[in-house]
PDB file of C-alpha atoms in Angstrom:
ATOM      1  CA  MET A   1      89.597 148.086 268.983  1.00 64.00           C
ATOM      2  CA  ILE A   2      90.301 150.912 266.555  1.00 73.00           C
ATOM      3  CA  VAL A   3      93.790 150.682 265.025  1.00 81.00           C
ATOM      4  CA  THR A   4      95.568 153.879 264.009  1.00 93.00           C
ATOM      5  CA  ILE A   5      96.720 153.939 260.385  1.00 96.00           C
ATOM      6  CA  ARG A   6     100.313 155.118 260.501  1.00 97.00           C
ATOM      7  CA  ALA A   7     101.494 154.431 256.937  1.00 98.00           C
ATOM      8  CA  VAL A   8     100.156 154.547 253.385  1.00 98.00           C
ATOM      9  CA  VAL A   9     102.101 152.716 250.679  1.00 98.00           C
ATOM     10  CA  PHE A  10     101.729 153.059 246.918  1.00 98.00           C
ATOM     11  CA  ASP A  11     102.471 150.898 243.903  1.00 98.00           C
ATOM     12  CA  VAL A  12     104.063 152.640 240.923  1.00 98.00           C
ATOM     13  CA  GLY A  13     103.156 151.228 237.487  1.00 97.00           C
ATOM     14  CA  GLY A  14      99.450 151.692 236.833  1.00 97.00           C
ATOM     15  CA  VAL A  15      99.084 153.808 239.991  1.00 98.00           C
ATOM     16  CA  LEU A  16     101.625 156.643 240.376  1.00 98.00           C
ATOM     17  CA  GLU A  17     102.595 156.150 236.739  1.00 98.00           C
ATOM     18  CA  ILE A  18      99.972 155.812 234.020  1.00 97.00           C
ATOM     19  CA  THR A  19     101.443 153.128 231.806  1.00 94.00           C
ATOM     20  CA  ALA A  20     100.367 151.742 228.452  1.00 92.00           C
ATOM     21  CA  ASP A  21     101.749 149.141 226.079  1.00 93.00           C
ATOM     22  CA  LEU A  22     103.501 151.219 223.425  1.00 95.00           C
ATOM     23  CA  GLY A  23     104.196 148.141 221.312  1.00 97.00           C
ATOM     24  CA  VAL A  24     107.968 148.311 221.793  1.00 97.00           C
ATOM     25  CA  ALA A  25     108.491 144.548 221.465  1.00 97.00           C
ATOM     26  CA  GLU A  26     106.351 144.371 218.327  1.00 97.00           C
ATOM     27  CA  GLN A  27     108.122 147.339 216.739  1.00 97.00           C
ATOM     28  CA  TRP A  28     111.532 145.817 217.338  1.00 97.00           C
ATOM     29  CA  GLU A  29     110.400 142.375 216.182  1.00 97.00           C
ATOM     30  CA  GLU A  30     109.335 143.964 212.904  1.00 97.00           C
ATOM     31  CA  ARG A  31     112.605 145.873 212.678  1.00 96.00           C
ATOM     32  CA  LEU A  32     114.631 142.702 213.316  1.00 96.00           C
ATOM     33  CA  SER A  33     112.387 140.413 211.223  1.00 97.00           C
ATOM     34  CA  LEU A  34     111.556 138.265 214.237  1.00 97.00           C
ATOM     35  CA  PRO A  35     108.339 136.264 214.610  1.00 97.00           C
ATOM     36  CA  ALA A  36     105.680 137.568 216.983  1.00 96.00           C
ATOM     37  CA  GLY A  37     106.583 136.892 220.611  1.00 97.00           C
ATOM     38  CA  GLU A  38     110.192 135.973 219.832  1.00 97.00           C
ATOM     39  CA  LEU A  39     111.782 139.025 221.440  1.00 97.00           C
ATOM     40  CA  ASN A  40     110.306 138.425 224.868  1.00 96.00           C
ATOM     41  CA  ASN A  41     110.941 134.694 224.545  1.00 97.00           C
ATOM     42  CA  ARG A  42     114.641 135.409 224.044  1.00 97.00           C
ATOM     43  CA  MET A  43     114.732 137.978 226.831  1.00 98.00           C
ATOM     44  CA  PHE A  44     112.361 136.349 229.351  1.00 97.00           C
ATOM     45  CA  ASP A  45     114.961 135.159 231.860  1.00 98.00           C
ATOM     46  CA  VAL A  46     116.760 138.514 231.629  1.00 98.00           C
ATOM     47  CA  TRP A  47     113.559 140.415 232.383  1.00 98.00           C
ATOM     48  CA  MET A  48     112.895 138.095 235.328  1.00 98.00           C
ATOM     49  CA  ALA A  49     116.460 138.436 236.663  1.00 98.00           C
ATOM     50  CA  GLY A  50     116.297 142.206 236.342  1.00 98.00           C
ATOM     51  CA  SER A  51     113.124 142.334 238.407  1.00 98.00           C
ATOM     52  CA  VAL A  52     114.846 140.793 241.439  1.00 98.00           C
ATOM     53  CA  GLY A  53     118.292 142.261 240.918  1.00 98.00           C
ATOM     54  CA  THR A  54     120.264 139.137 240.052  1.00 98.00           C
ATOM     55  CA  ILE A  55     121.626 140.858 236.941  1.00 98.00           C
ATOM     56  CA  THR A  56     123.231 144.274 236.478  1.00 98.00           C
ATOM     57  CA  GLU A  57     122.236 146.973 233.998  1.00 97.00           C
ATOM     58  CA  ASN A  58     125.427 146.310 232.041  1.00 97.00           C
ATOM     59  CA  GLU A  59     124.584 142.605 231.891  1.00 98.00           C
ATOM     60  CA  VAL A  60     121.089 143.447 230.652  1.00 98.00           C
ATOM     61  CA  HIS A  61     122.577 145.576 227.878  1.00 97.00           C
ATOM     62  CA  GLN A  62     125.029 142.824 226.946  1.00 98.00           C
ATOM     63  CA  ALA A  63     122.217 140.266 226.824  1.00 98.00           C
ATOM     64  CA  VAL A  64     120.196 142.559 224.560  1.00 98.00           C
ATOM     65  CA  ALA A  65     123.188 142.897 222.245  1.00 97.00           C
ATOM     66  CA  ASP A  66     123.923 139.170 222.206  1.00 97.00           C
ATOM     67  CA  ARG A  67     120.387 137.805 221.965  1.00 97.00           C
ATOM     68  CA  LEU A  68     118.957 140.359 219.555  1.00 97.00           C
ATOM     69  CA  GLY A  69     122.128 140.927 217.556  1.00 96.00           C
ATOM     70  CA  LEU A  70     122.198 144.676 218.171  1.00 96.00           C
ATOM     71  CA  ALA A  71     125.126 147.075 217.916  1.00 95.00           C
ATOM     72  CA  ASP A  72     125.792 149.397 220.864  1.00 93.00           C
ATOM     73  CA  GLN A  73     123.847 152.366 219.479  1.00 93.00           C
ATOM     74  CA  HIS A  74     120.859 150.138 218.771  1.00 97.00           C
ATOM     75  CA  VAL A  75     121.015 148.690 222.282  1.00 97.00           C
ATOM     76  CA  GLU A  76     120.772 152.245 223.621  1.00 97.00           C
ATOM     77  CA  ALA A  77     117.797 152.993 221.360  1.00 97.00           C
ATOM     78  CA  PHE A  78     116.072 149.748 222.372  1.00 97.00           C
ATOM     79  CA  MET A  79     116.555 150.343 226.100  1.00 98.00           C
ATOM     80  CA  ALA A  80     115.399 153.964 225.758  1.00 97.00           C
ATOM     81  CA  ALA A  81     112.158 152.672 224.223  1.00 97.00           C
ATOM     82  CA  ILE A  82     111.795 150.058 226.973  1.00 97.00           C
ATOM     83  CA  TRP A  83     112.195 152.706 229.683  1.00 98.00           C
ATOM     84  CA  ARG A  84     109.789 155.087 227.932  1.00 97.00           C
ATOM     85  CA  GLN A  85     107.139 152.371 228.065  1.00 97.00           C
ATOM     86  CA  TYR A  86     108.070 151.401 231.644  1.00 97.00           C
ATOM     87  CA  LEU A  87     107.834 154.971 232.977  1.00 98.00           C
ATOM     88  CA  GLY A  88     104.598 155.961 231.252  1.00 97.00           C
ATOM     89  CA  VAL A  89     103.380 159.397 232.288  1.00 97.00           C
ATOM     90  CA  PRO A  90     102.875 160.784 235.803  1.00 98.00           C
ATOM     91  CA  ASN A  91      99.545 160.410 237.557  1.00 98.00           C
ATOM     92  CA  THR A  92      99.817 164.041 238.649  1.00 98.00           C
ATOM     93  CA  GLU A  93      96.704 164.178 240.829  1.00 98.00           C
ATOM     94  CA  LEU A  94      97.685 161.121 242.855  1.00 98.00           C
ATOM     95  CA  ILE A  95     101.313 162.213 243.131  1.00 98.00           C
ATOM     96  CA  GLU A  96     100.185 165.538 244.596  1.00 98.00           C
ATOM     97  CA  TYR A  97      97.950 163.682 247.049  1.00 98.00           C
ATOM     98  CA  VAL A  98     100.935 161.573 248.156  1.00 98.00           C
ATOM     99  CA  ARG A  99     102.992 164.734 248.618  1.00 97.00           C
ATOM    100  CA  GLU A 100     100.322 166.191 250.913  1.00 96.00           C
ATOM    101  CA  LEU A 101      99.867 162.896 252.745  1.00 97.00           C
ATOM    102  CA  ARG A 102     103.490 162.788 253.880  1.00 93.00           C
ATOM    103  CA  SER A 103     102.792 165.425 256.553  1.00 93.00           C
ATOM    104  CA  ARG A 104     100.044 163.232 258.019  1.00 95.00           C
ATOM    105  CA  CYS A 105     101.606 159.743 258.124  1.00 96.00           C
ATOM    106  CA  HIS A 106     104.473 157.603 256.882  1.00 97.00           C
ATOM    107  CA  THR A 107     104.493 157.145 253.112  1.00 98.00           C
ATOM    108  CA  ALA A 108     106.307 154.668 250.913  1.00 98.00           C
ATOM    109  CA  ILE A 109     106.498 153.090 247.490  1.00 98.00           C
ATOM    110  CA  LEU A 110     106.415 149.306 247.066  1.00 98.00           C
ATOM    111  CA  SER A 111     107.106 148.346 243.473  1.00 98.00           C
ATOM    112  CA  ASN A 112     107.897 145.275 241.416  1.00 98.00           C
ATOM    113  CA  SER A 113     110.643 147.035 239.536  1.00 98.00           C
ATOM    114  CA  PHE A 114     113.612 146.480 237.229  1.00 98.00           C
ATOM    115  CA  VAL A 115     117.306 147.095 237.681  1.00 98.00           C
ATOM    116  CA  GLY A 116     117.908 150.783 236.948  1.00 97.00           C
ATOM    117  CA  ALA A 117     114.398 151.863 237.958  1.00 98.00           C
ATOM    118  CA  ARG A 118     115.502 153.998 240.913  1.00 97.00           C
ATOM    119  CA  LYS A 119     117.638 156.218 238.697  1.00 97.00           C
ATOM    120  CA  GLN A 120     115.065 156.354 235.908  1.00 98.00           C
ATOM    121  CA  GLU A 121     112.126 157.169 238.175  1.00 98.00           C
ATOM    122  CA  GLN A 122     114.061 159.676 240.248  1.00 98.00           C
ATOM    123  CA  THR A 123     115.092 161.520 237.084  1.00 97.00           C
ATOM    124  CA  ALA A 124     111.568 161.444 235.660  1.00 97.00           C
ATOM    125  CA  TYR A 125     109.429 161.926 238.760  1.00 97.00           C
ATOM    126  CA  GLY A 126     111.580 162.577 241.846  1.00 97.00           C
ATOM    127  CA  PHE A 127     110.078 159.700 243.822  1.00 98.00           C
ATOM    128  CA  GLU A 128     112.859 159.801 246.428  1.00 97.00           C
ATOM    129  CA  ASP A 129     111.670 163.300 247.351  1.00 96.00           C
ATOM    130  CA  LEU A 130     108.006 162.246 247.363  1.00 97.00           C
ATOM    131  CA  VAL A 131     107.921 159.463 249.977  1.00 98.00           C
ATOM    132  CA  GLY A 132     109.841 158.408 253.052  1.00 96.00           C
ATOM    133  CA  GLN A 133     110.769 154.912 251.856  1.00 97.00           C
ATOM    134  CA  ILE A 134     111.072 153.144 248.495  1.00 98.00           C
ATOM    135  CA  ILE A 135     111.073 149.346 248.379  1.00 98.00           C
ATOM    136  CA  TYR A 136     112.050 148.144 244.900  1.00 98.00           C
ATOM    137  CA  SER A 137     111.912 144.426 244.130  1.00 98.00           C
ATOM    138  CA  HIS A 138     115.187 144.564 242.208  1.00 98.00           C
ATOM    139  CA  GLU A 139     116.967 145.988 245.256  1.00 98.00           C
ATOM    140  CA  VAL A 140     115.553 143.613 247.878  1.00 98.00           C
ATOM    141  CA  GLY A 141     115.615 140.403 245.821  1.00 98.00           C
ATOM    142  CA  MET A 142     111.929 139.554 246.173  1.00 98.00           C
ATOM    143  CA  SER A 143     108.709 140.724 244.598  1.00 98.00           C
ATOM    144  CA  LYS A 144     104.988 141.004 245.260  1.00 98.00           C
ATOM    145  CA  PRO A 145     103.068 138.919 246.242  1.00 98.00           C
ATOM    146  CA  ASP A 146     105.864 137.262 248.263  1.00 98.00           C
ATOM    147  CA  PRO A 147     104.770 137.681 251.918  1.00 98.00           C
ATOM    148  CA  ARG A 148     108.318 138.665 252.844  1.00 98.00           C
ATOM    149  CA  ILE A 149     108.214 141.896 250.839  1.00 98.00           C
ATOM    150  CA  TYR A 150     105.120 143.082 252.698  1.00 98.00           C
ATOM    151  CA  ALA A 151     106.788 142.205 256.014  1.00 98.00           C
ATOM    152  CA  LEU A 152     109.921 144.081 254.932  1.00 98.00           C
ATOM    153  CA  THR A 153     107.863 147.134 254.022  1.00 98.00           C
ATOM    154  CA  CYS A 154     106.218 147.164 257.454  1.00 98.00           C
ATOM    155  CA  ALA A 155     109.608 146.745 259.125  1.00 98.00           C
ATOM    156  CA  ARG A 156     111.184 149.622 257.208  1.00 97.00           C
ATOM    157  CA  LEU A 157     108.275 151.865 258.127  1.00 98.00           C
ATOM    158  CA  GLY A 158     108.229 150.688 261.746  1.00 98.00           C
ATOM    159  CA  VAL A 159     104.538 149.779 261.654  1.00 98.00           C
ATOM    160  CA  ARG A 160     102.426 146.688 262.201  1.00 97.00           C
ATOM    161  CA  PRO A 161     100.536 145.307 259.164  1.00 98.00           C
ATOM    162  CA  GLU A 162      97.195 146.509 260.524  1.00 97.00           C
ATOM    163  CA  GLU A 163      98.626 150.046 260.756  1.00 97.00           C
ATOM    164  CA  MET A 164      99.371 150.186 257.019  1.00 98.00           C
ATOM    165  CA  VAL A 165      97.297 150.894 253.910  1.00 98.00           C
ATOM    166  CA  PHE A 166      98.560 149.618 250.539  1.00 98.00           C
ATOM    167  CA  LEU A 167      97.293 150.740 247.115  1.00 98.00           C
ATOM    168  CA  ASP A 168      97.890 148.560 244.044  1.00 98.00           C
ATOM    169  CA  ASP A 169      96.179 147.958 240.702  1.00 98.00           C
ATOM    170  CA  VAL A 170      96.891 144.197 240.508  1.00 98.00           C
ATOM    171  CA  ASP A 171      94.392 141.855 242.154  1.00 98.00           C
ATOM    172  CA  GLY A 172      97.014 139.322 243.195  1.00 98.00           C
ATOM    173  CA  PHE A 173      99.204 141.905 244.873  1.00 98.00           C
ATOM    174  CA  VAL A 174      96.228 143.382 246.722  1.00 98.00           C
ATOM    175  CA  ALA A 175      95.267 139.868 247.873  1.00 98.00           C
ATOM    176  CA  GLY A 176      98.843 139.203 249.007  1.00 98.00           C
ATOM    177  CA  ALA A 177      98.841 142.360 251.115  1.00 98.00           C
ATOM    178  CA  ARG A 178      95.496 141.448 252.664  1.00 98.00           C
ATOM    179  CA  ASP A 179      96.804 137.967 253.474  1.00 98.00           C
ATOM    180  CA  ALA A 180      99.662 139.728 255.297  1.00 98.00           C
ATOM    181  CA  GLY A 181      97.152 141.631 257.448  1.00 97.00           C
ATOM    182  CA  ILE A 182      97.464 144.940 255.612  1.00 98.00           C
ATOM    183  CA  HIS A 183      94.546 147.186 254.625  1.00 97.00           C
ATOM    184  CA  ALA A 184      94.862 146.812 250.845  1.00 98.00           C
ATOM    185  CA  ILE A 185      92.929 148.849 248.281  1.00 98.00           C
ATOM    186  CA  HIS A 186      92.510 147.824 244.650  1.00 98.00           C
ATOM    187  CA  TYR A 187      93.239 150.958 242.618  1.00 98.00           C
ATOM    188  CA  GLN A 188      90.633 151.739 239.959  1.00 98.00           C
ATOM    189  CA  ASN A 189      90.821 155.515 239.667  1.00 98.00           C
ATOM    190  CA  ASN A 190      92.068 158.473 241.681  1.00 98.00           C
ATOM    191  CA  THR A 191      88.727 159.479 243.186  1.00 98.00           C
ATOM    192  CA  GLN A 192      87.971 155.959 244.401  1.00 98.00           C
ATOM    193  CA  ALA A 193      91.494 155.376 245.724  1.00 98.00           C
ATOM    194  CA  ILE A 194      91.783 158.660 247.611  1.00 98.00           C
ATOM    195  CA  ASP A 195      88.283 158.242 249.050  1.00 98.00           C
ATOM    196  CA  GLU A 196      89.058 154.756 250.367  1.00 98.00           C
ATOM    197  CA  ILE A 197      92.376 155.875 251.871  1.00 98.00           C
ATOM    198  CA  GLU A 198      90.726 158.858 253.544  1.00 97.00           C
ATOM    199  CA  LYS A 199      87.968 156.676 255.027  1.00 96.00           C
ATOM    200  CA  LEU A 200      90.574 154.420 256.624  1.00 96.00           C
ATOM    201  CA  LEU A 201      92.526 157.391 257.951  1.00 95.00           C
ATOM    202  CA  ALA A 202      89.355 158.986 259.343  1.00 93.00           C
ATOM    203  CA  VAL A 203      88.372 156.004 261.499  1.00 82.00           C
ATOM    204  CA  SER A 204      91.852 155.356 262.873  1.00 66.00           C
TER     205      SER A 204
END
């Protein structure tokens, strides 16, 4: 039986955003005379809490101040650098494809995110105007590859798993979606990704 694809869902970092390690942690470790790896060691539980929304932005900023010994203006500079690295630059070709796709099926974003990401990404890229639904891990309290976040995404879109295509650049998250019964594509480049999505849409 041929199943109609009714929704296409996109990851953000490494897919809709082209991200690279800008060396923020290393730069600040040098600035603060910290040994290599110490910054993320001190902040690890904060980064984890921020990804599932068990900490507020203000609490993140306070933790940065307390654990790194930074004054307010330096906290702002540090977080600005963190967000610059987080946001990367737009994958313009794929974003335009998503914009066109919205007239053909349901579209959504499913992202392992960080508290504050909705505001940052809306300001930078207007994602709320790009897709019909955005599922951020920090807002729903769970993250990929937790099976529940795939089920939640299907529920919000009103589709069955087999009616959804999901594009991600992380093997484990692609595997998690496939385990949930979703047509998952491992993103490698725009041409490959768009071609695979279109093939699934064409046979449905």
